[in-house]
Tab-separated table of C-alpha atoms in Angstrom:
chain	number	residue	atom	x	y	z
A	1	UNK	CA	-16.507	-19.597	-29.780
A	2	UNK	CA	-12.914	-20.136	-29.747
A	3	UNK	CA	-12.257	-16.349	-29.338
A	4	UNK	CA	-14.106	-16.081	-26.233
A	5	UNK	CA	-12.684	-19.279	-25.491
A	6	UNK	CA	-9.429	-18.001	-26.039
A	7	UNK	CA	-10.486	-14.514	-23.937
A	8	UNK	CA	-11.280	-16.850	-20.885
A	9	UNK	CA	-8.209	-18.560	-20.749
A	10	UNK	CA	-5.888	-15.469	-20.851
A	11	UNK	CA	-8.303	-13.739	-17.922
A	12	UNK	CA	-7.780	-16.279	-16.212
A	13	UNK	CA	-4.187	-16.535	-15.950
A	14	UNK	CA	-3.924	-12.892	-15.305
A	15	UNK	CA	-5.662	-13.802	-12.359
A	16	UNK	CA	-3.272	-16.142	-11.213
A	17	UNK	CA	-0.179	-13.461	-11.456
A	18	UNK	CA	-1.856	-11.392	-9.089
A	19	UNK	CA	-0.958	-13.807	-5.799
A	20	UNK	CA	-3.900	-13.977	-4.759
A	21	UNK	CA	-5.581	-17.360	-3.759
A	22	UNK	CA	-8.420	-18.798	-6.088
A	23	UNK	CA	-10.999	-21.127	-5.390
A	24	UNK	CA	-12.790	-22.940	-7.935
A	25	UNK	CA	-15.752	-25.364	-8.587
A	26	UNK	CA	-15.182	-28.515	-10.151
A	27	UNK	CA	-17.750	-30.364	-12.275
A	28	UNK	CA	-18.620	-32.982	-9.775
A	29	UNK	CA	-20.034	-31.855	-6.909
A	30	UNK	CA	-18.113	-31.136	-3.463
A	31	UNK	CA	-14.825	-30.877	-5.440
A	32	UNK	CA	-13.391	-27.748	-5.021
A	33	UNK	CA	-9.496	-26.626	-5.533
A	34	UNK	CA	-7.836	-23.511	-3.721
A	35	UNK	CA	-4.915	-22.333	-5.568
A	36	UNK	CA	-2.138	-20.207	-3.703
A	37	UNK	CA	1.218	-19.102	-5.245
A	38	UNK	CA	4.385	-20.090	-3.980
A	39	UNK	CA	6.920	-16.898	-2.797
A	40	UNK	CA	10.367	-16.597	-1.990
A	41	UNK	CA	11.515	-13.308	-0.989
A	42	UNK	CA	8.948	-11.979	-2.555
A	43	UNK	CA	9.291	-13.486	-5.675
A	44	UNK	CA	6.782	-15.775	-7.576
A	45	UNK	CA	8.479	-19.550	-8.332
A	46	UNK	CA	5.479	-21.677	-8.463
A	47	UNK	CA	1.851	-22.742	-7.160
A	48	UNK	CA	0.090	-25.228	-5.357
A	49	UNK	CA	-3.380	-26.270	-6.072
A	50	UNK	CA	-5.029	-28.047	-3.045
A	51	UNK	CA	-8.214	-30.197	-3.608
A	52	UNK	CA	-10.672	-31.512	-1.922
A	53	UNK	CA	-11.708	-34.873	-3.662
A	54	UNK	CA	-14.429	-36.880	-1.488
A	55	UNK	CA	-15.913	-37.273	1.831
A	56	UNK	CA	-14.891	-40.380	3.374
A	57	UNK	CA	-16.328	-40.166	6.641
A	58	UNK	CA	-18.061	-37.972	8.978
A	59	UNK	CA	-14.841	-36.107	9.768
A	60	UNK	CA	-13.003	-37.598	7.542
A	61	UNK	CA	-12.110	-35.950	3.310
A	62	UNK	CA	-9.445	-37.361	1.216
A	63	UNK	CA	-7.394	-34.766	0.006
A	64	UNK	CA	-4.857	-33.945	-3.556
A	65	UNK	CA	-1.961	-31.165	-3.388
A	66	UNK	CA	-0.393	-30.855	-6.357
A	67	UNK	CA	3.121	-29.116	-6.799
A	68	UNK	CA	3.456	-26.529	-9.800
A	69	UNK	CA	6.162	-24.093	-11.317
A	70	UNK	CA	5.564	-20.702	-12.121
A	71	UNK	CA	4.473	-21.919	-16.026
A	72	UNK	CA	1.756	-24.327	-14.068
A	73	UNK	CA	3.852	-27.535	-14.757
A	74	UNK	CA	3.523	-30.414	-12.493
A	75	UNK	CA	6.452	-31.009	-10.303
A	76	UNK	CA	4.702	-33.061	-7.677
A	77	UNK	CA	1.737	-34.672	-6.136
A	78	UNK	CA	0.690	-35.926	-2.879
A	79	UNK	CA	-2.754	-37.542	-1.815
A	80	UNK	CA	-3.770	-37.601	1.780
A	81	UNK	CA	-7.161	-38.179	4.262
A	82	UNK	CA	-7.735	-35.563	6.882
A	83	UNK	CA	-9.901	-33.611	8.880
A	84	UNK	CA	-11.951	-30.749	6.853
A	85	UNK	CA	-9.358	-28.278	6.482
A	86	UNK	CA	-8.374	-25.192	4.497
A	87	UNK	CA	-4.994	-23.974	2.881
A	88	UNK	CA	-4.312	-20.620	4.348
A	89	UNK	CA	-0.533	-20.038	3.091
A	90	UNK	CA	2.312	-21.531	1.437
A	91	UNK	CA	6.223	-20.552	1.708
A	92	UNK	CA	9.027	-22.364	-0.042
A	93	UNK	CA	12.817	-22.482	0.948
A	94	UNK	CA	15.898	-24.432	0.003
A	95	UNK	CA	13.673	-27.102	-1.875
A	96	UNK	CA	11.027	-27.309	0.961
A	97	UNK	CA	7.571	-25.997	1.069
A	98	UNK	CA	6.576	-25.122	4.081
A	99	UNK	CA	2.122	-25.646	4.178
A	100	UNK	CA	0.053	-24.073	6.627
A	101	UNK	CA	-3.741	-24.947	7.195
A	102	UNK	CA	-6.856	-23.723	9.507
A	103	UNK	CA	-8.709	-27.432	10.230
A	104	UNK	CA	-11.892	-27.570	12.461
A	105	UNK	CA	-14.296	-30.885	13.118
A	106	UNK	CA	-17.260	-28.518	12.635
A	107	UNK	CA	-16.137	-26.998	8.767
A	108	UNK	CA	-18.114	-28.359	6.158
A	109	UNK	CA	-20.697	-30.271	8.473
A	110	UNK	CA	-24.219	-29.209	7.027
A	111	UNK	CA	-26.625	-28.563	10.193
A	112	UNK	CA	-30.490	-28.895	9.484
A	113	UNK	CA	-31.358	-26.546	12.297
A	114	UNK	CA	-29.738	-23.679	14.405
A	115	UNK	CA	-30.118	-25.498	17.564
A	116	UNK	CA	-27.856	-28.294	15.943
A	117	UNK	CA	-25.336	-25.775	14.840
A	118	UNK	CA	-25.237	-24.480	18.330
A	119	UNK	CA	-24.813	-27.590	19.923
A	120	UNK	CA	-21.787	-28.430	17.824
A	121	UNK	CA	-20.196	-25.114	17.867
A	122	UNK	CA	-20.105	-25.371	22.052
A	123	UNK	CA	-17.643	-28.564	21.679
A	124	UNK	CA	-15.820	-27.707	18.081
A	125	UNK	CA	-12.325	-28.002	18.078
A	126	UNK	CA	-10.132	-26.166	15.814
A	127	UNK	CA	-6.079	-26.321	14.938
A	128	UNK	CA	-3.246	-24.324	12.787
A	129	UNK	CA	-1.547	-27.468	10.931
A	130	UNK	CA	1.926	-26.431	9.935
A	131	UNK	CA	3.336	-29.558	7.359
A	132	UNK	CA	6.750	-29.549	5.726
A	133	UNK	CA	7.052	-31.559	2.381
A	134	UNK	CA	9.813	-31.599	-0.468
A	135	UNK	CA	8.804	-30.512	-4.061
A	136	UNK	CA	8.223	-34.792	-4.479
A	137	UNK	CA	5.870	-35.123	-2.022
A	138	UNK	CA	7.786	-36.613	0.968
A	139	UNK	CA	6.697	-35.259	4.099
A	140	UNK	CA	9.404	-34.040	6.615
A	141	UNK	CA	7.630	-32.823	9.191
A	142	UNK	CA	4.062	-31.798	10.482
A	143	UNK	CA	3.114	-29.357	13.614
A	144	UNK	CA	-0.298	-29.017	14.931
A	145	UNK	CA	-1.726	-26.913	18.087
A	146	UNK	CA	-4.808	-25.636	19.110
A	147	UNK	CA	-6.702	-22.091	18.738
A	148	UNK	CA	-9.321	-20.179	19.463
A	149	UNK	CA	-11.744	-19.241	16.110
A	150	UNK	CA	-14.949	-18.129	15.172
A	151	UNK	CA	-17.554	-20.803	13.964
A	152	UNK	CA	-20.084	-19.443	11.999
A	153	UNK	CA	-22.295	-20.753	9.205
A	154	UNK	CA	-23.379	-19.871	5.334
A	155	UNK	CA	-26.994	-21.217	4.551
A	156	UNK	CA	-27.131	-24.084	1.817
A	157	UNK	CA	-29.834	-23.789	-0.962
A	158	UNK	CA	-31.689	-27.006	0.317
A	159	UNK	CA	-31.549	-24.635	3.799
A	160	UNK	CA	-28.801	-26.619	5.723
A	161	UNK	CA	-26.350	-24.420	7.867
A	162	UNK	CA	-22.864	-25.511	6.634
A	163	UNK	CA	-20.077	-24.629	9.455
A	164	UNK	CA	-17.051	-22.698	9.116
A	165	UNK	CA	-13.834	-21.487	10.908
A	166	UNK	CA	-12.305	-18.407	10.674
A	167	UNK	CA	-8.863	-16.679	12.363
A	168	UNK	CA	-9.175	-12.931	13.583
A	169	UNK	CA	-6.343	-12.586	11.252
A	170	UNK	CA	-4.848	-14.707	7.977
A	171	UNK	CA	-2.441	-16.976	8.583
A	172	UNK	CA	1.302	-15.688	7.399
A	173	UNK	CA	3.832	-17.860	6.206
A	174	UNK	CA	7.086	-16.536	5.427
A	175	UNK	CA	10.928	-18.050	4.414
A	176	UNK	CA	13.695	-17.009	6.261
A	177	UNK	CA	16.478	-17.137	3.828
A	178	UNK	CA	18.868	-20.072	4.272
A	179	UNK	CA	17.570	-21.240	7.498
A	180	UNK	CA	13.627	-22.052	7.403
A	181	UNK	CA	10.182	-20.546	7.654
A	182	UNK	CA	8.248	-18.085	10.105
A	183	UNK	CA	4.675	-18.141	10.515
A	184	UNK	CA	2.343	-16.016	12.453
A	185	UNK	CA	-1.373	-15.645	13.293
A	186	UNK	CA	-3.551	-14.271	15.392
A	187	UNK	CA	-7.035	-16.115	16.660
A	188	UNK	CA	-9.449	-14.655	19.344
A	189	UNK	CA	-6.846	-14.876	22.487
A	190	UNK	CA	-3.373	-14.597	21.018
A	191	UNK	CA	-1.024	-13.365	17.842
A	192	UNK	CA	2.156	-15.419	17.723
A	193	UNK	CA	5.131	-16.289	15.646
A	194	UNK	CA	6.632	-19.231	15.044
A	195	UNK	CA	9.872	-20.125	13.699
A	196	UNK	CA	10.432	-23.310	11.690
A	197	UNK	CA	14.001	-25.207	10.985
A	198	UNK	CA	14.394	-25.788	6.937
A	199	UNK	CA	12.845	-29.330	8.068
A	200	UNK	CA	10.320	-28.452	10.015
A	201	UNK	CA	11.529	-28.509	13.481
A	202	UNK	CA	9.975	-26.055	15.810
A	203	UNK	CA	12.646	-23.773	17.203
A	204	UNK	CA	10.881	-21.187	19.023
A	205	UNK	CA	7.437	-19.781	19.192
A	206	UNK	CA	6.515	-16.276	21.428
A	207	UNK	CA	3.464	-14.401	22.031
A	208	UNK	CA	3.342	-11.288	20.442
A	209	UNK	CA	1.295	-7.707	20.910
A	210	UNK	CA	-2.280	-8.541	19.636
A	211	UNK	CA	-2.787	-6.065	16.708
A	212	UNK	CA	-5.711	-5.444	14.779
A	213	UNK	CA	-3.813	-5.836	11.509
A	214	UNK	CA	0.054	-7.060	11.116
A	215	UNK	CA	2.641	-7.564	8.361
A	216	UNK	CA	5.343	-10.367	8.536
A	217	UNK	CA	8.955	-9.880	6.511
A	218	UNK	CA	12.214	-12.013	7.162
A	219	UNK	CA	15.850	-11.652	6.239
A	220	UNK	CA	18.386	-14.342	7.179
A	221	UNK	CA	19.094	-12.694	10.748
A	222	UNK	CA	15.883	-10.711	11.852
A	223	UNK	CA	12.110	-10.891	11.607
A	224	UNK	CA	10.160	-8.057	10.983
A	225	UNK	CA	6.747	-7.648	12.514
A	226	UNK	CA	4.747	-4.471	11.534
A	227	UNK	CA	1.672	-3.918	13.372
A	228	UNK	CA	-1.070	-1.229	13.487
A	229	UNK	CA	-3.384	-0.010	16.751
A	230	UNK	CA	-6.527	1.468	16.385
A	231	UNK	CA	-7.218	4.177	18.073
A	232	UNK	CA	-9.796	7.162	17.716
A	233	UNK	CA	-7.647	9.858	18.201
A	234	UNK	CA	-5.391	8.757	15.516
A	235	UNK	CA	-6.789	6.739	12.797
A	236	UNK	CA	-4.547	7.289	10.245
A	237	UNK	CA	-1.619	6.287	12.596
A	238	UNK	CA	-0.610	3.652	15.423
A	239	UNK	CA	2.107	2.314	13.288
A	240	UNK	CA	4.543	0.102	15.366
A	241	UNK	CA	7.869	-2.006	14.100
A	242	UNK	CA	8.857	-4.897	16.468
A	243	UNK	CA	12.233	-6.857	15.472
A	244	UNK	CA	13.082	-10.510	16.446
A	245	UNK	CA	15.982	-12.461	16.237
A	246	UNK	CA	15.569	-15.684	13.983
A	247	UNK	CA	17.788	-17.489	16.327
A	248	UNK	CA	16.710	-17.228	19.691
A	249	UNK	CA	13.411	-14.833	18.738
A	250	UNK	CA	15.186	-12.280	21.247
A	251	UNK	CA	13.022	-8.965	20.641
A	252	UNK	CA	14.337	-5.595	20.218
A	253	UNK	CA	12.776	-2.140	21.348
A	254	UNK	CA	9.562	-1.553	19.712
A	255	UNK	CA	9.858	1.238	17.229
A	256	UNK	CA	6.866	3.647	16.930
A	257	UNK	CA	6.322	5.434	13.806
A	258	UNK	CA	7.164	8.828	14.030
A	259	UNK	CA	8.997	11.714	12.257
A	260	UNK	CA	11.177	13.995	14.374
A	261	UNK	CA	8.946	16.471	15.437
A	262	UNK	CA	5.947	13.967	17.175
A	263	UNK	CA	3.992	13.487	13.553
A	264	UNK	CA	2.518	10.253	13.105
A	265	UNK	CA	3.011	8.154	10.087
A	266	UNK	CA	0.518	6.030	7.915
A	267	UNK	CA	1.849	3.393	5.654
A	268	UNK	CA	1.731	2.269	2.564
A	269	UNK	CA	3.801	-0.078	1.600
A	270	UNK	CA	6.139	-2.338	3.349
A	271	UNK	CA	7.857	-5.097	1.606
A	272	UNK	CA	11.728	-5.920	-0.143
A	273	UNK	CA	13.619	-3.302	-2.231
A	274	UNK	CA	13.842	-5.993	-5.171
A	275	UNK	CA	17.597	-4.586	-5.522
A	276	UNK	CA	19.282	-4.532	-2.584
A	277	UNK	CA	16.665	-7.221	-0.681
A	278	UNK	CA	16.639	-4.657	2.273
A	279	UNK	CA	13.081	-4.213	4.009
A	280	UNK	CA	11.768	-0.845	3.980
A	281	UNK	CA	8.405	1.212	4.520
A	282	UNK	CA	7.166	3.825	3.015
A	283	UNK	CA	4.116	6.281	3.620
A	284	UNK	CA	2.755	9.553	4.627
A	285	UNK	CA	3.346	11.904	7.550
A	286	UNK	CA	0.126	12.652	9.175
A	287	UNK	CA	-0.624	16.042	10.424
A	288	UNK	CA	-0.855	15.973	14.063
A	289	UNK	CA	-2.745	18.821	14.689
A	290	UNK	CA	-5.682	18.162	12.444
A	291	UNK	CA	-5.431	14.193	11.900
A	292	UNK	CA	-8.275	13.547	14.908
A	293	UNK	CA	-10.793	15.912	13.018
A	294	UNK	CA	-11.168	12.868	10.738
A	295	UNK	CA	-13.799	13.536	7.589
A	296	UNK	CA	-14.328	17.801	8.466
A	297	UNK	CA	-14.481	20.569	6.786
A	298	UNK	CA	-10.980	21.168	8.326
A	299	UNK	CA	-9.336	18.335	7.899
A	300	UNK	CA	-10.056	18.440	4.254
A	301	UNK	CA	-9.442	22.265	4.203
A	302	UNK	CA	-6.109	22.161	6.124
A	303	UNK	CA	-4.513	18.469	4.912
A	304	UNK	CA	-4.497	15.676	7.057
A	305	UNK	CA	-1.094	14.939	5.325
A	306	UNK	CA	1.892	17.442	5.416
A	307	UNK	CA	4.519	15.017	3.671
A	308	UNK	CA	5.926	11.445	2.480
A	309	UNK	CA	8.648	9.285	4.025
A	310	UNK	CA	10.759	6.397	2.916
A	311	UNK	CA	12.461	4.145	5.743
A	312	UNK	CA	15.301	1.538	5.420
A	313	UNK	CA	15.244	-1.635	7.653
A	314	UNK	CA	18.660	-3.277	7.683
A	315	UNK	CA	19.023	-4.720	11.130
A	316	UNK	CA	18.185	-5.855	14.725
A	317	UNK	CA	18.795	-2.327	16.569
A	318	UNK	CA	17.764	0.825	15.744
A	319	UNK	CA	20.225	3.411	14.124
């Protein structure tokens, strides 16, 4: 017993390392926690486990965020009453977490019939809620705006519809180094970015190009916004880099993906060299003339790949 015991508890924390977000069950039920790690430039420093402790009202939960290092040992705890809500990510800076949630007055209402479901989903109401709080709990500042989601429902064993939201894309929350925090999302009208002070003051917020999938990195100076089309005639491709000043959120020339010679390039990884801290992105060059005969004999005869590529980032303009 106290082997498997044992086998459990180092499973699980293996679990944890991998940055992803976990939700689990508590005893009592309707208590849940959603863990999520806490990065800075790329780097793990901590966690935060956010739990849901009671319903208090019809739209109203009482809620328990607790503050942990990177060994899971308490640093802080706050207790709060809001709307139903979800923790979508967390980014940390200069002492500050920065705490972005998806909160809807439909998720986590149970609906006895469709019709009922229906009725509520015409009228639901549904916001991004951006909070700023030190490592003790004290709340600097809190942003909230509307958006546009999907309402859906997962049936309950008793056969009640319980409602919930859900963004086209995740919600990304990133720290600019020494001056605050970036955010971006996309729901089912817009993708935008936001950019945060170190105490939560909005500075600017733009629409952006609504891609089907995106990738948000900062440095001190620029954002970096990767985003990806879809497109039939090249689905391995549609790669595009857009760059945005942190200051002003001036935007630079988008950069398509592309080697020299017109060949489209898929990617793999985008992220921090953990040595020098410069962005880069790294992939495969597509081979234009046989990359739209996607999954035939000659694109797996001929190579829908004809080489790999590795590009540095370090700037607003393109050199």
């Amino acid at each position: 017993m106290k082997q498997l015991f044992l086998s459990a508890l180092f499973c699980g924390a293996s679990l944890l390392g991998l940055g992803q977000s976990r939700v689990f069950k508590q005893v009592a039920e309707d208590i849940s926690t959603d863990m999520q790690t806490i990065m800075q430039d790329g780097a793990l420093i901590g966690y935060v486990a956010f739990t849901k402790l009671e319903q208090l009202s019809e739209d109203s939960f009482s809620y328990k965020l607790s503050i942990m290092d990177e060994n899971l040992n308490d640093i802080g705890e706050i207790k709060f009453r809001e709307a139903n809500m979800s923790l979508k990510d967390v980014a940390f800076e200069n002492d500050v977490l920065c705490l972005s949630y998806l909160k809807s007055d439909v998720s986590g209402q149970v609906y006895k019939t469709r019709k009922k479901f229906y009725e509520a989903k015409t009228s639901a109401k549904s916001f991004i809620y951006n909070e700023f709080v030190t490592l003790e709990g004290k709340t600097l500042d809190k942003h909230t705006f509307p958006v546009e989601v999907d309402i859906n429902y997962a049936l309950e064993k008793k056969g009640g519809r319980v409602a919930y939201a859900s963004l086209k894309s995740n919600i990304q929350a990133k720290n600019i180094p020494t001056k605050g925090f970036a955010i971006a999302y996309r729901d089912n009208e817009n993708s935008e970015i936001l950019v945060y002070s170190q105490k939560g003051k909005l500075e600017w917020r733009k629409k952006i190009y609504n891609y089907e999938n995106s990738y948000l990195i900062t440095s001190s100076d620029v954002i970096y916004h990767l985003g990806k089309k879809n497109s039939i005639e090249d689905p391995y491709g549609g790669f595009e880099l857009n760059r945005y000043t942190v200051t002003d959120g001036k935007e630079a020339e988008t950069y398509k993906l592309k080697d020299s010679k017109g060949n489209t390039l898929t990617v793999n990884g985008f992220e921090k060299n953990p040595i020098t801290n410069i962005p880069y992105i790294a992939g495969r060059i597509i081979n234009k003339k046989f990359s739209w005969k996607y999954g035939t004999g000659r694109d797996y005869r001929k190579g829908t790949y004809i080489g790999v590529f590795s590009l540095a980032i370090n700037g607003f303009e393109k050199e």
